[in-house]
Short mmCIF file of C-alpha atoms and ligand atoms in Angstrom, two decimals:
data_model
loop_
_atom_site.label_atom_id
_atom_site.label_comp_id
_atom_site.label_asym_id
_atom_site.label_seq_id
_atom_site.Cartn_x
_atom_site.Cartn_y
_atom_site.Cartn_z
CA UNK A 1 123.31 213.61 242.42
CA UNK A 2 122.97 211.43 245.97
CA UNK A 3 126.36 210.09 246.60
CA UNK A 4 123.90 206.76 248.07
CA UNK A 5 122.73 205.67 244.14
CA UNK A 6 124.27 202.70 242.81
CA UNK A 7 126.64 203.12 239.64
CA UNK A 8 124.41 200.99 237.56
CA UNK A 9 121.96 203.91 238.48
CA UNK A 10 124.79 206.41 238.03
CA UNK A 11 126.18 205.81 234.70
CA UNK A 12 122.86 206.50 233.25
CA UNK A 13 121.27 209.47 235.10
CA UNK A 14 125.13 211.69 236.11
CA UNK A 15 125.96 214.31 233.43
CA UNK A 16 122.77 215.20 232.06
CA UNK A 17 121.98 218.92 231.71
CA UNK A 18 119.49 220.11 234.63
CA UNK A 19 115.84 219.49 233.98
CA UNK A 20 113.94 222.84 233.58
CA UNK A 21 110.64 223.33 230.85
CA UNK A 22 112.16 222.37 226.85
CA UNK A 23 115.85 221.30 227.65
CA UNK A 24 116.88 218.60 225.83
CA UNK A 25 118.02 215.49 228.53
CA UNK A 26 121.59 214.87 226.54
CA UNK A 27 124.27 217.08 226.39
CA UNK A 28 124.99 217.74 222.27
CA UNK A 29 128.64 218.17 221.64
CA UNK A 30 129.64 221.21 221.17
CA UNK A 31 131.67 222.15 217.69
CA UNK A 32 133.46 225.48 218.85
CA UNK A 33 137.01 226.71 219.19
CA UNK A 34 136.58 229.61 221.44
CA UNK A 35 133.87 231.61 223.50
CA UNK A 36 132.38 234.77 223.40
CA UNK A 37 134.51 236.95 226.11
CA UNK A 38 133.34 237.71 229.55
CA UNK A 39 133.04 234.30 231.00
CA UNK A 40 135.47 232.00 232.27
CA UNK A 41 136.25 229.22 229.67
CA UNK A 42 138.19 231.75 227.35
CA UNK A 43 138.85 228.87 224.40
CA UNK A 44 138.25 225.53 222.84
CA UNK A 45 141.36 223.84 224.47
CA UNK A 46 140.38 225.39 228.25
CA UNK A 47 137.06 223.39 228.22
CA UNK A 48 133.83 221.78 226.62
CA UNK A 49 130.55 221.23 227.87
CA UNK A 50 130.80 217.71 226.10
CA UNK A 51 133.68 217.33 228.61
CA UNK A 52 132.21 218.57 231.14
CA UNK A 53 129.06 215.97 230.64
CA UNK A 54 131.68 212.94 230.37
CA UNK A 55 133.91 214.46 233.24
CA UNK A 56 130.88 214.62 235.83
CA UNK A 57 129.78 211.11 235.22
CA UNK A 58 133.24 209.89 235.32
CA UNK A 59 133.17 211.84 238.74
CA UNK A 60 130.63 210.82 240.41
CA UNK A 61 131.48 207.36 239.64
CA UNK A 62 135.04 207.27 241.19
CA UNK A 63 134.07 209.94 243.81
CA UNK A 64 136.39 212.78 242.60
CA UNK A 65 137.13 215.09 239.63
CA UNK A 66 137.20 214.02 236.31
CA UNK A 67 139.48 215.32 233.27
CA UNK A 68 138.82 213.76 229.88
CA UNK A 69 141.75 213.21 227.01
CA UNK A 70 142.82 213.34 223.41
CA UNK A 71 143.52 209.25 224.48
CA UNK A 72 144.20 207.22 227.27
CA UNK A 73 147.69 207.75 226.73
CA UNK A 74 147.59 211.05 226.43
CA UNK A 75 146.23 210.83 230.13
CA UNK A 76 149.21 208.91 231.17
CA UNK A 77 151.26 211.28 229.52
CA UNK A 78 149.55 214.01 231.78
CA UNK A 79 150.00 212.09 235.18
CA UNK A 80 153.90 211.30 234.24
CA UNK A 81 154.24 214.57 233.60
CA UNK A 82 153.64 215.39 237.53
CA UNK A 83 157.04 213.49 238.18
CA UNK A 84 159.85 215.65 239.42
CA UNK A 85 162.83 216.03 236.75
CA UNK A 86 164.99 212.72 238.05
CA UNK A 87 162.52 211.58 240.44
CA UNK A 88 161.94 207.96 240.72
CA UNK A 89 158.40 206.06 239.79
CA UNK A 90 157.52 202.24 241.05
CA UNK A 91 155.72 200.70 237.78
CA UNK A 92 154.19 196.99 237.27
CA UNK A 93 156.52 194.38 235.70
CA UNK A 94 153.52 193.17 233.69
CA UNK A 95 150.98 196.83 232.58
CA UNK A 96 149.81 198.04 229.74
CA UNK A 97 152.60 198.10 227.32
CA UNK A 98 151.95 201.50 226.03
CA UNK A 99 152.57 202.90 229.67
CA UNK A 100 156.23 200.61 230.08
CA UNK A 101 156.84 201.96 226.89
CA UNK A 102 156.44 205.65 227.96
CA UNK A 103 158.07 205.65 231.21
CA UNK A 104 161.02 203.66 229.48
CA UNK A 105 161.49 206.37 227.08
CA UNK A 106 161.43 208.80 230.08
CA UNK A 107 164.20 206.72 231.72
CA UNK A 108 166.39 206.27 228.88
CA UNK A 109 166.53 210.43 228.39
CA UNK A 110 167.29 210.77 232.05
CA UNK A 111 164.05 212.03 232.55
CA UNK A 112 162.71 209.82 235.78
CA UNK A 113 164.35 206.34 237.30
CA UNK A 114 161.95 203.25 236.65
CA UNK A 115 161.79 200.25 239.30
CA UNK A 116 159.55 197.39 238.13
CA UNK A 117 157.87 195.35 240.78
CA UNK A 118 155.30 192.15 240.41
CA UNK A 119 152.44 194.20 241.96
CA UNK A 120 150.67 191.25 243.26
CA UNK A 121 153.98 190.46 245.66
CA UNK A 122 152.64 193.35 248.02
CA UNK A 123 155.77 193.06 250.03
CA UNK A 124 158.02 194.03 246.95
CA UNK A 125 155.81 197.05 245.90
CA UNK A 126 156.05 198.14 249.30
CA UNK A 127 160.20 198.15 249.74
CA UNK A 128 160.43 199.92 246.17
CA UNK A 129 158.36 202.58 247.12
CA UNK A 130 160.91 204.00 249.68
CA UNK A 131 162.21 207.11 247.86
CA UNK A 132 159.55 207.07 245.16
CA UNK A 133 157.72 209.77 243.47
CA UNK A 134 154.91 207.80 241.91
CA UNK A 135 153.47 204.32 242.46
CA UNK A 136 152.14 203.60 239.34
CA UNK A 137 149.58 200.45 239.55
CA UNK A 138 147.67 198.79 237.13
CA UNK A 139 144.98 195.79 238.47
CA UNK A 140 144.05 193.24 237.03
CA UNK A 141 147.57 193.75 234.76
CA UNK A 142 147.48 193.34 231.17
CA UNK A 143 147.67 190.41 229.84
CA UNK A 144 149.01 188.50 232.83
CA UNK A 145 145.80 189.28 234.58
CA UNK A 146 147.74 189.82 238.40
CA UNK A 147 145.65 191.43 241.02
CA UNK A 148 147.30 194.11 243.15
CA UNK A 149 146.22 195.13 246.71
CA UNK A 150 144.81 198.49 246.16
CA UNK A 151 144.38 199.30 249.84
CA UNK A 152 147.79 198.20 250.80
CA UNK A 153 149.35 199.50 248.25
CA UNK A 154 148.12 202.90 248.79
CA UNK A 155 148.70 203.34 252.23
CA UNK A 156 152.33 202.28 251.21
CA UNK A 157 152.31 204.50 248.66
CA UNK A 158 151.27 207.69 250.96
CA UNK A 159 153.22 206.71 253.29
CA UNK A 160 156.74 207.01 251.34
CA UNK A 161 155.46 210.34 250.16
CA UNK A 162 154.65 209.06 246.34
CA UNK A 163 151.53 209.91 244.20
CA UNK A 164 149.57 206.88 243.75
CA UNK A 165 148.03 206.18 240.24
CA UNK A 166 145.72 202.97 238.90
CA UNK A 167 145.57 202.59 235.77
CA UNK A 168 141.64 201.03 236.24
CA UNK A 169 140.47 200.52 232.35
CA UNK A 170 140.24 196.85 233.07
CA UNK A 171 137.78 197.09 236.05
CA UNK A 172 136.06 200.14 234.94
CA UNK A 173 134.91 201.99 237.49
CA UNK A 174 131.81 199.59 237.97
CA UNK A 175 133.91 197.00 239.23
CA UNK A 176 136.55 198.73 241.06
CA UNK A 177 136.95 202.50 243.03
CA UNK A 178 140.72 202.70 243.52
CA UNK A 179 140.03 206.63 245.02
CA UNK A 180 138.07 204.99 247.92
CA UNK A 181 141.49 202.44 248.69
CA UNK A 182 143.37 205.57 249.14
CA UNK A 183 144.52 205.76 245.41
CA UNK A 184 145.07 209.71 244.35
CA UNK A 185 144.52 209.25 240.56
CA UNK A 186 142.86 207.21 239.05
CA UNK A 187 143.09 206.81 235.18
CA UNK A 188 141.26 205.35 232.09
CA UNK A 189 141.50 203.99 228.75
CA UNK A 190 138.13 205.43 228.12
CA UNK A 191 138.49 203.90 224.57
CA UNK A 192 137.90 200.59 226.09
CA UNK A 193 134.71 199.32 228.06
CA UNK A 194 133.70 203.22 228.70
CA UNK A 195 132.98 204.27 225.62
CA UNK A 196 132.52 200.11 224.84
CA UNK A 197 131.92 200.07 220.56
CA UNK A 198 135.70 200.42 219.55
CA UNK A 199 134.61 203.80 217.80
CA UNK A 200 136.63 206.11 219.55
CA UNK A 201 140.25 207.05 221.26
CA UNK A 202 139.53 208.53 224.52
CA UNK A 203 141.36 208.66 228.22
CA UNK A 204 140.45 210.00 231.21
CA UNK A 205 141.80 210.42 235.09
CA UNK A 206 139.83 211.29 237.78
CA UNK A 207 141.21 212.70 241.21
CA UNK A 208 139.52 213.96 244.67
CA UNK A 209 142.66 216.51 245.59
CA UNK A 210 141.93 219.46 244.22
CA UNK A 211 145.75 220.35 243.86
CA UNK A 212 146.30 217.51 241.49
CA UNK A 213 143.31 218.03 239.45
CA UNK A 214 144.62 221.78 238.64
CA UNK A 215 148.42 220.15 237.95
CA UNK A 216 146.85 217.65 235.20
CA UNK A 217 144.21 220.14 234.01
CA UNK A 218 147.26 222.86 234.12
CA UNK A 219 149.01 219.83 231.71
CA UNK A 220 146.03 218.76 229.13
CA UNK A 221 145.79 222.64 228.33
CA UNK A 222 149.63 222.88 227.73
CA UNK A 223 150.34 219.78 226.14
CA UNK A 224 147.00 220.20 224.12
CA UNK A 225 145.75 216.83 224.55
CA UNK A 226 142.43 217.53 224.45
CA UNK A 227 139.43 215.42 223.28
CA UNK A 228 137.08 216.12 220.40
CA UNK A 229 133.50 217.18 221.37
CA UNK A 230 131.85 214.26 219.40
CA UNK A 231 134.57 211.70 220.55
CA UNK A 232 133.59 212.93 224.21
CA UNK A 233 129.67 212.70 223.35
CA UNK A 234 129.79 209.15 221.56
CA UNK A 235 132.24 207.87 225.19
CA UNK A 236 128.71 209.32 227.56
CA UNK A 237 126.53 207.66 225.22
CA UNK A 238 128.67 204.22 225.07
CA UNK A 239 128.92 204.87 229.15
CA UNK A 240 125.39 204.96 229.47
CA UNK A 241 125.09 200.95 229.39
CA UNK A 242 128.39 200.09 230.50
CA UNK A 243 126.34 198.29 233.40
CA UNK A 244 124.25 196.33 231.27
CA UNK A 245 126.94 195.71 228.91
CA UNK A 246 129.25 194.32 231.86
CA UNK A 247 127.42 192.23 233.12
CA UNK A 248 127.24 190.00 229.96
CA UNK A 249 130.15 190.46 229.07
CA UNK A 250 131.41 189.52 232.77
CA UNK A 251 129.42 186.75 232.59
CA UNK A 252 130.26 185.60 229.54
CA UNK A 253 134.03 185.69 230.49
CA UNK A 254 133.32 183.02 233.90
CA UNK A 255 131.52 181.06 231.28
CA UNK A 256 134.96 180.57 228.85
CA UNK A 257 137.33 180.60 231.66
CA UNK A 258 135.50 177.67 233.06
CA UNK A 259 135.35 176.14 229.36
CA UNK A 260 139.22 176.70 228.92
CA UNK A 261 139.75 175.43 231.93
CA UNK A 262 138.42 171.80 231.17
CA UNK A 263 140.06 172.47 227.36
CA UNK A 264 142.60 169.49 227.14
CA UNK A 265 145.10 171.66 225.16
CA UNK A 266 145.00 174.46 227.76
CA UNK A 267 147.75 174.36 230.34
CA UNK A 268 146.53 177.59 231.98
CA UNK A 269 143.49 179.91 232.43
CA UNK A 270 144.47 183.37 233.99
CA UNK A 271 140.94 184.57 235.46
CA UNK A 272 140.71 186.15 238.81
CA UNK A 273 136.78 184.79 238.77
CA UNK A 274 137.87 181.28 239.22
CA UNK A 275 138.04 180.33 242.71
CA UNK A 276 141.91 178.85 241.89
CA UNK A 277 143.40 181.65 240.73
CA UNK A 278 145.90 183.59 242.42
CA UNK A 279 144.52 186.59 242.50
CA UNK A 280 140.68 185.78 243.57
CA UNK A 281 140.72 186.08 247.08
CA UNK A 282 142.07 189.67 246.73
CA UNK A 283 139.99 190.75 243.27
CA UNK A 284 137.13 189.44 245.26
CA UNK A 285 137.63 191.65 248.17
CA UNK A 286 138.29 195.12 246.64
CA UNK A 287 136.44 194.15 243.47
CA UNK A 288 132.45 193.92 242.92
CA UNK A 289 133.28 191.26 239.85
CA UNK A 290 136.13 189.57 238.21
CA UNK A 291 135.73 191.95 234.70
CA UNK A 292 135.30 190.53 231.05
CA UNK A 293 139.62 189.92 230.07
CA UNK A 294 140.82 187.05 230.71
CA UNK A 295 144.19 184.84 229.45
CA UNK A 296 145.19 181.21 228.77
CA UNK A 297 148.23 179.44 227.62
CA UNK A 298 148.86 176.63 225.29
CA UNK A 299 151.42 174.73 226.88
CA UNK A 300 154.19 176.67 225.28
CA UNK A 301 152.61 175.96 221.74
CA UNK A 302 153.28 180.27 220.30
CA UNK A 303 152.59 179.19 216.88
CA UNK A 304 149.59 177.37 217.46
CA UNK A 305 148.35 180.43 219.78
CA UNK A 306 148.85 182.79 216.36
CA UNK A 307 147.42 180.12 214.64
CA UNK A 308 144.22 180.10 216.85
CA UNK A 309 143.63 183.67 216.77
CA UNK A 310 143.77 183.51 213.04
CA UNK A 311 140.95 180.78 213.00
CA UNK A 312 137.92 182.44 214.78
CA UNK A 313 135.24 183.28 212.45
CA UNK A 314 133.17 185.32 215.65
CA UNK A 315 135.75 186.91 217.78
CA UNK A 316 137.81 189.37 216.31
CA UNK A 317 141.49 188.96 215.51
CA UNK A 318 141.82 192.56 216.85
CA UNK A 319 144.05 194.32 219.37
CA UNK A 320 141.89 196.61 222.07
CA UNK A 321 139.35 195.09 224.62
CA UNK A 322 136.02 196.38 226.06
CA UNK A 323 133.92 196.62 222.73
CA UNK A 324 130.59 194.96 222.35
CA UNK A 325 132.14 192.45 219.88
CA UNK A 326 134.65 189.81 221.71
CA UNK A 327 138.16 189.88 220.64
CA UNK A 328 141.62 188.36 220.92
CA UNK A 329 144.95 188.14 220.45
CA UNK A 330 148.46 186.55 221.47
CA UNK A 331 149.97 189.31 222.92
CA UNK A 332 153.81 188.73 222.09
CA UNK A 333 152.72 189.46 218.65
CA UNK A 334 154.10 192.84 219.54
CA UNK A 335 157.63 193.51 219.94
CA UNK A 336 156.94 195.68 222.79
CA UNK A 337 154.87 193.39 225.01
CA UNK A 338 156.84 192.48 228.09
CA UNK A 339 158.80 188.97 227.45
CA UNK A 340 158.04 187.49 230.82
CA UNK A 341 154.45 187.66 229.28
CA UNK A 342 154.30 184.01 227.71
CA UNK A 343 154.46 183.99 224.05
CA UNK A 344 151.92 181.39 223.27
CA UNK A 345 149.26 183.25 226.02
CA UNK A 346 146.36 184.28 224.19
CA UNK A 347 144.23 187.71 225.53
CA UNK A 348 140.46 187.18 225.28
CA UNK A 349 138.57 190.70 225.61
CA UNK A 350 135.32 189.31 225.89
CA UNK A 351 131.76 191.29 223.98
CA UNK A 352 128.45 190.45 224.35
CA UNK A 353 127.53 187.93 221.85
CA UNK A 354 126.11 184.98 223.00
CA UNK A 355 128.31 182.77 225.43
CA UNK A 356 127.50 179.40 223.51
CA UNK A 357 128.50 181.20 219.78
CA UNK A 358 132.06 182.20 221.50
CA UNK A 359 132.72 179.00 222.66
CA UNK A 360 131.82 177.01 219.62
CA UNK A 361 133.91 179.40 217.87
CA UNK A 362 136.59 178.89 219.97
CA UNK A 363 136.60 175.35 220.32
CA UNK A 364 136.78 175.14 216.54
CA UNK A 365 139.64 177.43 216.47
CA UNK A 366 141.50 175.40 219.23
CA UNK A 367 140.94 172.45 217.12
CA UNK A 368 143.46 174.06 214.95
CA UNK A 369 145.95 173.22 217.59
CA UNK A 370 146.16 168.98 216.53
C1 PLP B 401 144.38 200.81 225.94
C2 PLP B 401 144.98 200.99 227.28
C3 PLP B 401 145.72 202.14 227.60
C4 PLP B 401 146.01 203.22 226.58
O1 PLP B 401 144.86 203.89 226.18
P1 PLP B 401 144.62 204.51 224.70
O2 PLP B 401 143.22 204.99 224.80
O3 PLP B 401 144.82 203.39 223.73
O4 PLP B 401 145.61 205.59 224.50
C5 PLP B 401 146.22 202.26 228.90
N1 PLP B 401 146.01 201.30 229.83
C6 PLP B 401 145.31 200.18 229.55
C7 PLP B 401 145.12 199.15 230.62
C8 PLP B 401 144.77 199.99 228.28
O5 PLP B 401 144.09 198.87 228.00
#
């Protein structure tokens, strides 16, 4: 497909099968465990044209190869895997939990050496990376919504001789290309706003070096962490309005953060769309809009936060993010979430719904708060 077509254009029209006299224009999933011999997929957990479908469009959005997974984590798991025995990786003080989690497990087992580094404090990220394997970067951060310096950061990165991985569920790759910064992996949570109706578990990475893409193909046959041909299928059919459902959603999320904002029992609104936060000028320059997350505090009140997310009728009192339907949560309500992460900050994944039912929704749950 012309590399020239916009991504709105892309996410619908990548992926299909080619257009010749009675083929159907979606790739079915296909239900089969191996292949008749004499061609080169061989079995089930080699390859599947409802990959394949997923794993183009996923392509051609990032500009490299895709690789679809079992989960997002079981992508991580892939890309960690590429880490020399005792080799060191530079990791975000504030990421996905799930990812600390792993590489913390790796560390404790003698496995790899973990540095943690604020990711927006580019001059930090850049003196850990001296002697580092990977540079693993995740932007914006979950849930302290941080914006890192993808171009920076990756020349850094390259420079020291490291692989350099974002994590780029939050931005999807509508928002953000982290391949064309100078990234060399770039991975999803494709159970979030990619597939986008919290129906499925799905990851994928995406690289343009042909080396790496064998090394974490090499690892999702090994380590089995395949995807399921319908979970695949349902992810290109959620994909094929991520556009449309962004930009609500998007919108919807400048829409609270400016609510929250004026909110008297909000002492902070963590949004790189508003023109105050720290990370704006840089989201705004590598990013083509501020995504649909956002986070605010309560002045310190945790309990009230729980109590909050307990009181929505509308949003969902729900872990994930990048569904349809809006959701939240206070964060620290896991034991693994980071404790620098504020325990009375509240995530908002933000659906599609209409902005003025989210906020009176809200506002009545805040209300909860006197
Ligand atoms: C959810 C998530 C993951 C993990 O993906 P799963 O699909 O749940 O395995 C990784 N990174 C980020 C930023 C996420 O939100």
């Amino acid at each position: 497909m012309s590399s020239d077509l916009d991504p709105s254009t892309v996410v619908v029209h990548a992926g299909r099968p080619e257009r010749v006299p009675n083929a159907p224009v979606n790739q079915s999933p296909v239900f089969s465990s191996t292949y008749v011999a004499g061609g080169d997929r061989g079995y089930g957990r080699f390859g599947n044209d409802s990959w394949v479908a997923l794993e183009e469009t996923l392509g051609e959005l990032e500009g490299g190869r895709g690789l679809t997974f079992a989960s997002g984590m079981a992508a991580v798991a892939a890309i960690v895997d590429l880490v020399p025995v005792g080799g060191k990786v530079v990791a975000p003080q504030h990421a996905y939990s799930g990812v600390l989690a792993l590489l913390d497990q790796q560390a404790a087992t003698n496995r790899l050496t973990v540095e943690r580094v604020n990711v927006a404090d580019t001059d930090a990220v850049i003196a850990a990376t001296v002697g580092a394997d990977m540079l693993w970067i995740e932007s914006p951060t979950n849930p302290a919504m941080e914006v890192a310096d993808l171009p920076a950061l990756s020349a850094a990165g390259r420079r020291a001789g490291a692989s350099v991985v974002v994590d780029n569920t939050f931005a999807t790759p509508l928002l953000q290309q982290p391949l064309k910064y100078g990234a060399d992996v770039v991975m999803h949570s494709a159970t979030k706003f990619i597939a986008g109706h919290s129906d499925v578990v799905l990851g994928a990475v995406v690289t343009a070096d042909d080396d790496l893409w064998n090394a974490i193909e090499l690892r999702r046959r090994s380590l089995g962490a395949i995807p399921g041909p319908m979970e695949a299928w349902l992810a290109l059919r959620g994909l094929r309005t991520l556009a449309l459902r962004l930009e609500r959603a998007q919108s919807n999320a400048a829409f609270l953060a400016e609510r929250l904002r004026e909110h008297p029992r909000v002492s902070r609104v963590r949004y790189p769309g508003l023109p105050d936060d720290p990370g704006h000028a840089r989201a705004a320059a590598q990013m083509s809009g501020f995504g649909a997350i956002l986070s605010f505090e309560l002045g310190g009140e945790a309990e009230g936060a729980q109590r909050v997310c307990e009181s929505t009728a509308l949003w969902v009192h729900a872990t994930s993010l990048g569904g349809v339907e809006s959701m939240l949560e206070r964060r620290r309500r896991w034991p693994i979430e980071v404790p620098t992460i504020p325990d009375d900050l509240i995530r908002l994944a933000v659906g599609i719904e209409h902005p003025d039912d989210l906020w009176a929704d809200l506002e009545q749950a805040l209300k909860t708060l006197t």
